[in-house]
PDB file of C-alpha atoms in Angstrom:
ATOM      1  CA  MET K 580     131.767  44.342 117.592  1.00  0.00           C
ATOM      2  CA  SER K 581     128.841  45.468 119.702  1.00  0.00           C
ATOM      3  CA  PHE K 582     127.426  48.966 119.955  1.00  0.00           C
ATOM      4  CA  GLN K 583     128.717  49.275 123.521  1.00  0.00           C
ATOM      5  CA  SER K 584     132.228  48.382 122.403  1.00  0.00           C
ATOM      6  CA  VAL K 585     132.148  51.083 119.737  1.00  0.00           C
ATOM      7  CA  TRP K 586     131.013  53.678 122.299  1.00  0.00           C
ATOM      8  CA  PHE K 587     133.645  52.506 124.760  1.00  0.00           C
ATOM      9  CA  ILE K 588     136.412  52.892 122.171  1.00  0.00           C
ATOM     10  CA  LEU K 589     135.087  56.329 121.191  1.00  0.00           C
ATOM     11  CA  ILE K 590     135.027  57.477 124.818  1.00  0.00           C
ATOM     12  CA  VAL K 591     138.557  56.172 125.415  1.00  0.00           C
ATOM     13  CA  VAL K 592     139.779  58.065 122.340  1.00  0.00           C
ATOM     14  CA  LEU K 593     138.070  61.261 123.549  1.00  0.00           C
ATOM     15  CA  TRP K 594     139.512  61.059 127.084  1.00  0.00           C
ATOM     16  CA  VAL K 595     143.000  60.157 125.828  1.00  0.00           C
ATOM     17  CA  GLY K 596     142.817  63.023 123.330  1.00  0.00           C
ATOM     18  CA  TYR K 597     141.892  65.437 126.100  1.00  0.00           C
ATOM     19  CA  PHE K 598     144.662  64.295 128.446  1.00  0.00           C
ATOM     20  CA  VAL K 599     147.337  64.338 125.739  1.00  0.00           C
ATOM     21  CA  LEU K 600     146.404  67.783 124.438  1.00  0.00           C
ATOM     22  CA  GLU K 601     145.833  69.218 127.909  1.00  0.00           C
ATOM     23  CA  GLY K 602     149.306  68.035 128.870  1.00  0.00           C
ATOM     24  CA  PHE K 603     150.683  70.793 126.646  1.00  0.00           C
ATOM     25  CA  ASP K 604     148.775  73.404 128.666  1.00  0.00           C
ATOM     26  CA  PHE K 605     149.914  71.928 131.959  1.00  0.00           C
ATOM     27  CA  GLY K 606     153.502  71.810 130.715  1.00  0.00           C
ATOM     28  CA  VAL K 607     153.439  75.455 129.691  1.00  0.00           C
ATOM     29  CA  GLY K 608     151.970  76.363 133.069  1.00  0.00           C
ATOM     30  CA  MET K 609     154.650  74.444 134.948  1.00  0.00           C
ATOM     31  CA  LEU K 610     157.500  75.883 132.884  1.00  0.00           C
ATOM     32  CA  LEU K 611     156.200  79.454 133.006  1.00  0.00           C
ATOM     33  CA  PRO K 612     158.107  80.512 136.162  1.00  0.00           C
ATOM     34  CA  PHE K 613     161.363  79.087 134.796  1.00  0.00           C
ATOM     35  CA  VAL K 614     161.331  80.322 131.195  1.00  0.00           C
ATOM     36  CA  SER K 615     159.818  83.780 131.602  1.00  0.00           C
ATOM     37  CA  ARG K 616     162.271  86.320 132.916  1.00  0.00           C
ATOM     38  CA  ASN K 617     160.109  89.396 132.299  1.00  0.00           C
ATOM     39  CA  GLU K 618     156.559  90.295 131.293  1.00  0.00           C
ATOM     40  CA  ALA K 619     157.334  90.128 127.558  1.00  0.00           C
ATOM     41  CA  ASP K 620     158.666  86.572 127.895  1.00  0.00           C
ATOM     42  CA  ARG K 621     155.630  85.618 129.975  1.00  0.00           C
ATOM     43  CA  ARG K 622     153.259  86.990 127.320  1.00  0.00           C
ATOM     44  CA  ALA K 623     155.178  85.178 124.567  1.00  0.00           C
ATOM     45  CA  VAL K 624     154.914  81.859 126.405  1.00  0.00           C
ATOM     46  CA  LEU K 625     151.217  82.341 127.137  1.00  0.00           C
ATOM     47  CA  THR K 626     150.430  83.224 123.511  1.00  0.00           C
ATOM     48  CA  THR K 627     151.474  79.696 122.545  1.00  0.00           C
ATOM     49  CA  LEU K 628     148.363  78.506 124.392  1.00  0.00           C
ATOM     50  CA  GLY K 629     146.012  80.860 122.561  1.00  0.00           C
ATOM     51  CA  PRO K 630     145.156  78.770 119.502  1.00  0.00           C
ATOM     52  CA  VAL K 631     144.666  75.504 121.414  1.00  0.00           C
ATOM     53  CA  TRP K 632     143.256  76.621 124.784  1.00  0.00           C
ATOM     54  CA  ASP K 633     139.532  76.503 123.949  1.00  0.00           C
ATOM     55  CA  GLY K 634     139.916  73.470 121.718  1.00  0.00           C
ATOM     56  CA  ASN K 635     141.292  71.439 124.596  1.00  0.00           C
ATOM     57  CA  GLU K 636     138.339  72.360 126.790  1.00  0.00           C
ATOM     58  CA  VAL K 637     135.977  71.169 124.037  1.00  0.00           C
ATOM     59  CA  TRP K 638     137.610  67.722 124.253  1.00  0.00           C
ATOM     60  CA  LEU K 639     136.719  67.648 127.960  1.00  0.00           C
ATOM     61  CA  LEU K 640     133.102  68.652 127.339  1.00  0.00           C
ATOM     62  CA  VAL K 641     132.627  66.161 124.508  1.00  0.00           C
ATOM     63  CA  ALA K 642     134.239  63.337 126.502  1.00  0.00           C
ATOM     64  CA  GLY K 643     132.014  64.061 129.512  1.00  0.00           C
ATOM     65  CA  GLY K 644     128.913  64.325 127.331  1.00  0.00           C
ATOM     66  CA  ALA K 645     129.710  61.110 125.472  1.00  0.00           C
ATOM     67  CA  THR K 646     130.271  59.301 128.763  1.00  0.00           C
ATOM     68  CA  PHE K 647     126.901  60.532 130.018  1.00  0.00           C
ATOM     69  CA  ALA K 648     125.105  59.650 126.775  1.00  0.00           C
ATOM     70  CA  ALA K 649     126.594  56.188 126.259  1.00  0.00           C
ATOM     71  CA  PHE K 650     126.968  54.957 129.835  1.00  0.00           C
ATOM     72  CA  PRO K 651     124.732  56.903 132.231  1.00  0.00           C
ATOM     73  CA  GLU K 652     125.355  54.371 135.011  1.00  0.00           C
ATOM     74  CA  TRP K 653     129.107  55.079 134.883  1.00  0.00           C
ATOM     75  CA  TYR K 654     128.461  58.792 134.905  1.00  0.00           C
ATOM     76  CA  ALA K 655     126.086  58.565 137.871  1.00  0.00           C
ATOM     77  CA  THR K 656     128.459  56.328 139.816  1.00  0.00           C
ATOM     78  CA  LEU K 657     131.473  58.494 139.055  1.00  0.00           C
ATOM     79  CA  PHE K 658     129.815  61.751 140.073  1.00  0.00           C
ATOM     80  CA  SER K 659     128.100  60.391 143.157  1.00  0.00           C
ATOM     81  CA  GLY K 660     131.192  58.593 144.431  1.00  0.00           C
ATOM     82  CA  PHE K 661     133.752  61.267 143.575  1.00  0.00           C
ATOM     83  CA  TYR K 662     131.639  64.406 143.944  1.00  0.00           C
ATOM     84  CA  LEU K 663     134.073  66.378 146.106  1.00  0.00           C
ATOM     85  CA  PRO K 664     137.281  65.543 144.157  1.00  0.00           C
ATOM     86  CA  LEU K 665     135.581  66.278 140.823  1.00  0.00           C
ATOM     87  CA  PHE K 666     134.196  69.540 142.206  1.00  0.00           C
ATOM     88  CA  LEU K 667     137.714  70.536 143.304  1.00  0.00           C
ATOM     89  CA  ILE K 668     139.074  69.653 139.850  1.00  0.00           C
ATOM     90  CA  LEU K 669     136.378  71.820 138.262  1.00  0.00           C
ATOM     91  CA  VAL K 670     137.257  74.741 140.546  1.00  0.00           C
ATOM     92  CA  ALA K 671     140.960  74.254 139.750  1.00  0.00           C
ATOM     93  CA  LEU K 672     140.249  74.332 135.994  1.00  0.00           C
ATOM     94  CA  ILE K 673     138.259  77.548 136.390  1.00  0.00           C
ATOM     95  CA  VAL K 674     140.931  79.212 138.532  1.00  0.00           C
ATOM     96  CA  ARG K 675     143.656  78.117 136.105  1.00  0.00           C
ATOM     97  CA  GLY K 676     141.748  79.660 133.211  1.00  0.00           C
ATOM     98  CA  VAL K 677     141.333  82.915 135.097  1.00  0.00           C
ATOM     99  CA  ALA K 678     145.033  82.943 136.030  1.00  0.00           C
ATOM    100  CA  PHE K 679     146.112  82.611 132.393  1.00  0.00           C
ATOM    101  CA  GLU K 680     143.796  85.400 131.285  1.00  0.00           C
TER     102      GLU K 680
END
């Protein structure tokens, strides 16, 4: 197994880990209007995100950093070709974090 294959597998594991764990946050956000009848219920639902919120964002940072470190050509191609969609995703992640706080 080559060094590139090891890095590729590591990056796949990091991105899959981020998307699986972030799915919990997205699910809580989507269910919030339906399961919270008052402010106390809303706070109770949002406190389930507390212990895992920052940990999930670390997965994103590590996956992006590993992609940049191992395959800079991929990173450059991805960010030059999809600059606007990735910028909008970044803004959406920031706004979502502010909305939960």
